[in-house]
Amino acid sequence: MTIGVLAIQGSVIEHLRMLDLLSVEKKEVRTKKDFDECNALIIPGGESTTMLSLLAEYKLDKLIIEKVKSGMPIYGTCAGMIVLANLGLIGIEIKRNAYGSQLDSFETVLTNIKKDQLGVDQLKAVFIRAPQVTVVGTGVDTLAQYNGHPVLLKQKNILVSSFHPELTDEMYIYKFFLDKIVSP
Ligand code: GLN
């Protein structure tokens, strides 16, 4: 089982470090060959506009759409969530940078979460120029909310969060992704 981390831009090292701590086989993904060697993919936070144009340039966008549609598990954090929404893979609408600028970044503890699914009753979350989910389509399950806004959502094999779990010291979301989505 190898988890890829899309490594063209953004908080790649932080995700790789978390996978290391979980003793999960990991791979930086930059090419089709890298991607083909993975069972699942994480798209990190960063800058979604840059990521989307690089994905198009490397012809990885169509490949991601193809693989995710055929069931490959994928987790998009922050900009990664925007990328997945933009590629039309998850049925949500998003407002970018809804929590303000870099200086407005914050860490919080989410308590409005689906305990039965996540196995815990609170989660640490770091928001950095985070997007807000404004519309949740049918088939999309909201797993956590912050101030009444969905911040962690799942649609079949797709997981997205508007925050960064890789910047906390908690592994719960990774464990959820691995245990409930990658190898249920
Ligand atoms: N604001 C960024 C964007 O719109 C996302 C920020 C992040 O990933 N931390 O792409």
PDB file of C-alpha atoms and ligand atoms in Angstrom:
ATOM      1  CA  MET A   1       0.000   0.000   0.000  1.00  0.00           C
ATOM      2  CA  THR A   2       1.619   3.246  -1.158  1.00  0.00           C
ATOM      3  CA  ILE A   3       0.144   6.667  -0.513  1.00  0.00           C
ATOM      4  CA  GLY A   4       1.210   9.345  -2.961  1.00  0.00           C
ATOM      5  CA  VAL A   5       1.505  13.008  -2.121  1.00  0.00           C
ATOM      6  CA  LEU A   6       1.160  15.333  -5.096  1.00  0.00           C
ATOM      7  CA  ALA A   7       4.512  17.091  -4.995  1.00  0.00           C
ATOM      8  CA  ILE A   8       4.344  19.948  -7.440  1.00  0.00           C
ATOM      9  CA  GLN A   9       3.596  22.708  -4.930  1.00  0.00           C
ATOM     10  CA  GLY A  10       2.496  23.301  -1.340  1.00  0.00           C
ATOM     11  CA  SER A  11       2.805  21.531   2.034  1.00  0.00           C
ATOM     12  CA  VAL A  12       4.228  18.278   0.650  1.00  0.00           C
ATOM     13  CA  ILE A  13       6.930  17.591   3.256  1.00  0.00           C
ATOM     14  CA  GLU A  14       4.476  17.947   6.123  1.00  0.00           C
ATOM     15  CA  HIS A  15       2.147  15.282   4.703  1.00  0.00           C
ATOM     16  CA  LEU A  16       5.080  12.961   3.968  1.00  0.00           C
ATOM     17  CA  ARG A  17       6.217  13.364   7.570  1.00  0.00           C
ATOM     18  CA  MET A  18       2.785  12.369   8.893  1.00  0.00           C
ATOM     19  CA  LEU A  19       2.748   9.276   6.659  1.00  0.00           C
ATOM     20  CA  ASP A  20       6.218   8.419   7.955  1.00  0.00           C
ATOM     21  CA  LEU A  21       5.015   8.698  11.549  1.00  0.00           C
ATOM     22  CA  LEU A  22       2.232   6.274  10.663  1.00  0.00           C
ATOM     23  CA  SER A  23       4.762   3.913   9.036  1.00  0.00           C
ATOM     24  CA  VAL A  24       2.887   4.075   5.760  1.00  0.00           C
ATOM     25  CA  GLU A  25       4.695   3.578   2.454  1.00  0.00           C
ATOM     26  CA  LYS A  26       4.724   6.965   0.739  1.00  0.00           C
ATOM     27  CA  LYS A  27       5.726   8.509  -2.584  1.00  0.00           C
ATOM     28  CA  GLU A  28       6.124  11.992  -3.973  1.00  0.00           C
ATOM     29  CA  VAL A  29       4.014  12.234  -7.109  1.00  0.00           C
ATOM     30  CA  ARG A  30       5.149  14.395 -10.021  1.00  0.00           C
ATOM     31  CA  THR A  31       4.656  12.162 -13.044  1.00  0.00           C
ATOM     32  CA  LYS A  32       2.197   9.604 -14.404  1.00  0.00           C
ATOM     33  CA  LYS A  33       4.709   6.867 -13.510  1.00  0.00           C
ATOM     34  CA  ASP A  34       4.832   8.026  -9.843  1.00  0.00           C
ATOM     35  CA  PHE A  35       1.057   8.173  -9.773  1.00  0.00           C
ATOM     36  CA  ASP A  36       0.684   4.679 -11.256  1.00  0.00           C
ATOM     37  CA  GLU A  37       2.762   3.319  -8.379  1.00  0.00           C
ATOM     38  CA  CYS A  38       0.322   4.652  -5.754  1.00  0.00           C
ATOM     39  CA  ASN A  39      -2.858   3.226  -4.300  1.00  0.00           C
ATOM     40  CA  ALA A  40      -4.146   6.583  -3.067  1.00  0.00           C
ATOM     41  CA  LEU A  41      -3.247  10.251  -3.343  1.00  0.00           C
ATOM     42  CA  ILE A  42      -3.101  13.275  -1.054  1.00  0.00           C
ATOM     43  CA  ILE A  43      -3.276  16.730  -2.628  1.00  0.00           C
ATOM     44  CA  PRO A  44      -1.689  19.188  -0.180  1.00  0.00           C
ATOM     45  CA  GLY A  45      -2.504  22.775   0.643  1.00  0.00           C
ATOM     46  CA  GLY A  46      -0.754  25.520  -1.236  1.00  0.00           C
ATOM     47  CA  GLU A  47      -2.064  27.698  -4.026  1.00  0.00           C
ATOM     48  CA  SER A  48      -4.866  26.126  -6.012  1.00  0.00           C
ATOM     49  CA  THR A  49      -4.477  28.346  -9.097  1.00  0.00           C
ATOM     50  CA  THR A  50      -0.803  27.402  -9.422  1.00  0.00           C
ATOM     51  CA  MET A  51      -1.529  23.763  -8.701  1.00  0.00           C
ATOM     52  CA  LEU A  52      -4.319  23.573 -11.282  1.00  0.00           C
ATOM     53  CA  SER A  53      -2.176  25.130 -14.003  1.00  0.00           C
ATOM     54  CA  LEU A  54       0.799  22.871 -13.213  1.00  0.00           C
ATOM     55  CA  LEU A  55      -1.494  19.838 -13.168  1.00  0.00           C
ATOM     56  CA  ALA A  56      -2.747  20.799 -16.633  1.00  0.00           C
ATOM     57  CA  GLU A  57       0.809  21.404 -17.863  1.00  0.00           C
ATOM     58  CA  TYR A  58       2.010  17.994 -16.580  1.00  0.00           C
ATOM     59  CA  LYS A  59      -1.186  16.395 -17.940  1.00  0.00           C
ATOM     60  CA  LEU A  60      -1.934  15.028 -14.502  1.00  0.00           C
ATOM     61  CA  ASP A  61      -5.383  16.627 -14.213  1.00  0.00           C
ATOM     62  CA  LYS A  62      -7.104  14.205 -16.610  1.00  0.00           C
ATOM     63  CA  LEU A  63      -5.275  11.304 -15.000  1.00  0.00           C
ATOM     64  CA  ILE A  64      -6.478  12.301 -11.527  1.00  0.00           C
ATOM     65  CA  ILE A  65     -10.059  12.590 -12.820  1.00  0.00           C
ATOM     66  CA  GLU A  66      -9.807   9.168 -14.476  1.00  0.00           C
ATOM     67  CA  LYS A  67      -8.298   7.422 -11.427  1.00  0.00           C
ATOM     68  CA  VAL A  68     -10.592   9.030  -8.865  1.00  0.00           C
ATOM     69  CA  LYS A  69     -13.657   8.242 -10.994  1.00  0.00           C
ATOM     70  CA  SER A  70     -12.543   4.635 -11.139  1.00  0.00           C
ATOM     71  CA  GLY A  71     -12.350   4.525  -7.327  1.00  0.00           C
ATOM     72  CA  MET A  72      -8.867   5.620  -6.287  1.00  0.00           C
ATOM     73  CA  PRO A  73      -8.991   7.121  -2.769  1.00  0.00           C
ATOM     74  CA  ILE A  74      -7.985  10.768  -2.641  1.00  0.00           C
ATOM     75  CA  TYR A  75      -7.684  13.355   0.099  1.00  0.00           C
ATOM     76  CA  GLY A  76      -7.474  17.071  -0.683  1.00  0.00           C
ATOM     77  CA  THR A  77      -6.454  19.516   2.048  1.00  0.00           C
ATOM     78  CA  CYS A  78      -7.218  23.219   1.677  1.00  0.00           C
ATOM     79  CA  ALA A  79      -5.955  24.126  -1.840  1.00  0.00           C
ATOM     80  CA  GLY A  80      -6.225  20.372  -2.522  1.00  0.00           C
ATOM     81  CA  MET A  81      -9.935  20.605  -1.728  1.00  0.00           C
ATOM     82  CA  ILE A  82     -10.298  23.518  -4.173  1.00  0.00           C
ATOM     83  CA  VAL A  83      -8.477  21.485  -6.834  1.00  0.00           C
ATOM     84  CA  LEU A  84     -10.859  18.524  -6.382  1.00  0.00           C
ATOM     85  CA  ALA A  85     -13.901  20.798  -6.543  1.00  0.00           C
ATOM     86  CA  ASN A  86     -12.494  22.508  -9.647  1.00  0.00           C
ATOM     87  CA  LEU A  87     -11.851  19.203 -11.372  1.00  0.00           C
ATOM     88  CA  GLY A  88     -15.532  18.438 -10.795  1.00  0.00           C
ATOM     89  CA  LEU A  89     -14.783  15.434  -8.598  1.00  0.00           C
ATOM     90  CA  ILE A  90     -16.650  16.443  -5.440  1.00  0.00           C
ATOM     91  CA  GLY A  91     -20.089  18.033  -5.348  1.00  0.00           C
ATOM     92  CA  ILE A  92     -19.356  21.156  -3.348  1.00  0.00           C
ATOM     93  CA  GLU A  93     -19.128  24.860  -4.061  1.00  0.00           C
ATOM     94  CA  ILE A  94     -16.357  26.888  -2.537  1.00  0.00           C
ATOM     95  CA  LYS A  95     -15.452  30.466  -1.668  1.00  0.00           C
ATOM     96  CA  ARG A  96     -11.678  30.861  -1.676  1.00  0.00           C
ATOM     97  CA  ASN A  97      -9.772  32.748   1.035  1.00  0.00           C
ATOM     98  CA  ALA A  98     -12.993  33.125   3.030  1.00  0.00           C
ATOM     99  CA  TYR A  99     -11.188  33.311   6.379  1.00  0.00           C
ATOM    100  CA  GLY A 100      -8.954  36.210   5.359  1.00  0.00           C
ATOM    101  CA  SER A 101      -5.255  36.581   4.644  1.00  0.00           C
ATOM    102  CA  GLN A 102      -2.174  34.699   5.845  1.00  0.00           C
ATOM    103  CA  LEU A 103      -2.124  36.897   8.956  1.00  0.00           C
ATOM    104  CA  ASP A 104      -5.617  35.705   9.853  1.00  0.00           C
ATOM    105  CA  SER A 105      -4.414  32.073  10.023  1.00  0.00           C
ATOM    106  CA  PHE A 106      -5.471  30.252  13.169  1.00  0.00           C
ATOM    107  CA  GLU A 107      -5.486  26.915  14.950  1.00  0.00           C
ATOM    108  CA  THR A 108      -8.679  25.704  16.563  1.00  0.00           C
ATOM    109  CA  VAL A 109     -10.270  22.602  18.034  1.00  0.00           C
ATOM    110  CA  LEU A 110     -13.270  21.308  16.115  1.00  0.00           C
ATOM    111  CA  THR A 111     -15.971  19.899  18.366  1.00  0.00           C
ATOM    112  CA  ASN A 112     -18.884  19.730  15.932  1.00  0.00           C
ATOM    113  CA  ILE A 113     -17.742  16.481  14.338  1.00  0.00           C
ATOM    114  CA  LYS A 114     -19.184  13.047  13.537  1.00  0.00           C
ATOM    115  CA  LYS A 115     -17.759  11.088  16.418  1.00  0.00           C
ATOM    116  CA  ASP A 116     -19.235   7.766  15.281  1.00  0.00           C
ATOM    117  CA  GLN A 117     -17.303   7.935  12.025  1.00  0.00           C
ATOM    118  CA  LEU A 118     -14.103   9.644  13.140  1.00  0.00           C
ATOM    119  CA  GLY A 119     -13.743   7.803  16.440  1.00  0.00           C
ATOM    120  CA  VAL A 120     -12.896  10.961  18.420  1.00  0.00           C
ATOM    121  CA  ASP A 121     -14.937  13.862  19.742  1.00  0.00           C
ATOM    122  CA  GLN A 122     -12.606  16.665  18.806  1.00  0.00           C
ATOM    123  CA  LEU A 123      -9.994  17.465  16.191  1.00  0.00           C
ATOM    124  CA  LYS A 124      -7.250  20.062  15.978  1.00  0.00           C
ATOM    125  CA  ALA A 125      -7.373  22.083  12.778  1.00  0.00           C
ATOM    126  CA  VAL A 126      -5.133  24.757  11.264  1.00  0.00           C
ATOM    127  CA  PHE A 127      -6.754  27.222   8.853  1.00  0.00           C
ATOM    128  CA  ILE A 128      -4.490  29.152   6.454  1.00  0.00           C
ATOM    129  CA  ARG A 129      -6.169  31.324   3.814  1.00  0.00           C
ATOM    130  CA  ALA A 130      -8.774  28.612   3.924  1.00  0.00           C
ATOM    131  CA  PRO A 131     -11.716  28.161   1.590  1.00  0.00           C
ATOM    132  CA  GLN A 132     -15.287  27.985   2.839  1.00  0.00           C
ATOM    133  CA  VAL A 133     -17.713  25.396   1.541  1.00  0.00           C
ATOM    134  CA  THR A 134     -20.860  27.289   0.515  1.00  0.00           C
ATOM    135  CA  VAL A 135     -22.917  24.498  -1.067  1.00  0.00           C
ATOM    136  CA  VAL A 136     -22.918  20.780  -0.239  1.00  0.00           C
ATOM    137  CA  GLY A 137     -24.379  18.565  -2.962  1.00  0.00           C
ATOM    138  CA  THR A 138     -26.229  15.289  -2.559  1.00  0.00           C
ATOM    139  CA  GLY A 139     -24.060  12.329  -1.712  1.00  0.00           C
ATOM    140  CA  VAL A 140     -21.549  14.487   0.152  1.00  0.00           C
ATOM    141  CA  ASP A 141     -21.298  13.753   3.866  1.00  0.00           C
ATOM    142  CA  THR A 142     -20.241  16.554   6.225  1.00  0.00           C
ATOM    143  CA  LEU A 143     -17.976  15.060   8.923  1.00  0.00           C
ATOM    144  CA  ALA A 144     -16.964  18.250  10.746  1.00  0.00           C
ATOM    145  CA  GLN A 145     -18.104  21.847  10.940  1.00  0.00           C
ATOM    146  CA  TYR A 146     -16.565  25.055  12.149  1.00  0.00           C
ATOM    147  CA  ASN A 147     -18.839  27.988  12.979  1.00  0.00           C
ATOM    148  CA  GLY A 148     -21.674  26.330  11.075  1.00  0.00           C
ATOM    149  CA  HIS A 149     -19.589  25.758   7.937  1.00  0.00           C
ATOM    150  CA  PRO A 150     -18.610  22.287   6.689  1.00  0.00           C
ATOM    151  CA  VAL A 151     -14.819  21.844   6.920  1.00  0.00           C
ATOM    152  CA  LEU A 152     -14.364  18.080   6.513  1.00  0.00           C
ATOM    153  CA  LEU A 153     -16.404  16.238   3.918  1.00  0.00           C
ATOM    154  CA  LYS A 154     -16.522  12.858   2.245  1.00  0.00           C
ATOM    155  CA  GLN A 155     -18.028  11.648  -0.980  1.00  0.00           C
ATOM    156  CA  LYS A 156     -17.397   7.957  -1.595  1.00  0.00           C
ATOM    157  CA  ASN A 157     -13.605   7.613  -2.144  1.00  0.00           C
ATOM    158  CA  ILE A 158     -12.991  11.358  -1.828  1.00  0.00           C
ATOM    159  CA  LEU A 159     -12.105  13.179   1.394  1.00  0.00           C
ATOM    160  CA  VAL A 160     -11.580  16.945   1.617  1.00  0.00           C
ATOM    161  CA  SER A 161     -10.803  19.382   4.416  1.00  0.00           C
ATOM    162  CA  SER A 162     -10.582  23.157   4.311  1.00  0.00           C
ATOM    163  CA  PHE A 163      -7.936  22.972   7.034  1.00  0.00           C
ATOM    164  CA  HIS A 164      -4.461  21.439   7.403  1.00  0.00           C
ATOM    165  CA  PRO A 165      -4.207  18.269   9.562  1.00  0.00           C
ATOM    166  CA  GLU A 166      -0.514  17.949   8.606  1.00  0.00           C
ATOM    167  CA  LEU A 167       0.319  21.021  10.686  1.00  0.00           C
ATOM    168  CA  THR A 168      -1.061  19.510  13.887  1.00  0.00           C
ATOM    169  CA  ASP A 169       0.315  16.663  15.998  1.00  0.00           C
ATOM    170  CA  GLU A 170      -2.814  14.539  15.468  1.00  0.00           C
ATOM    171  CA  MET A 171      -3.152  11.534  13.205  1.00  0.00           C
ATOM    172  CA  TYR A 172      -6.922  10.993  13.432  1.00  0.00           C
ATOM    173  CA  ILE A 173      -7.799  12.226   9.949  1.00  0.00           C
ATOM    174  CA  TYR A 174      -5.009  10.203   8.341  1.00  0.00           C
ATOM    175  CA  LYS A 175      -6.184   7.130  10.231  1.00  0.00           C
ATOM    176  CA  PHE A 176      -9.750   7.799   9.076  1.00  0.00           C
ATOM    177  CA  PHE A 177      -8.560   8.163   5.469  1.00  0.00           C
ATOM    178  CA  LEU A 178      -6.453   5.000   5.650  1.00  0.00           C
ATOM    179  CA  ASP A 179      -8.880   2.810   7.601  1.00  0.00           C
ATOM    180  CA  LYS A 180     -12.231   3.956   6.219  1.00  0.00           C
ATOM    181  CA  ILE A 181     -11.441   5.044   2.675  1.00  0.00           C
ATOM    182  CA  VAL A 182      -8.179   3.461   1.495  1.00  0.00           C
ATOM    183  CA  SER A 183      -8.617   0.010   3.088  1.00  0.00           C
ATOM    184  CA  PRO A 184     -12.146  -0.218   4.508  1.00  0.00           C
TER     185      PRO A 184
HETATM  186  N1  GLN B   1      -5.868  30.281  -0.451  1.00  0.00           N
HETATM  187  C1  GLN B   1      -5.318  29.154  -1.136  1.00  0.00           C
HETATM  188  C2  GLN B   1      -6.014  28.943  -2.476  1.00  0.00           C
HETATM  189  O1  GLN B   1      -6.974  29.548  -2.752  1.00  0.00           O
HETATM  190  C3  GLN B   1      -5.430  27.906  -0.285  1.00  0.00           C
HETATM  191  C4  GLN B   1      -4.614  28.072   0.965  1.00  0.00           C
HETATM  192  C5  GLN B   1      -4.072  26.798   1.524  1.00  0.00           C
HETATM  193  O2  GLN B   1      -4.010  25.768   0.890  1.00  0.00           O
HETATM  194  N2  GLN B   1      -3.624  26.895   2.758  1.00  0.00           N
HETATM  195  O3  GLN B   1      -5.581  28.147  -3.228  1.00  0.00           O
END
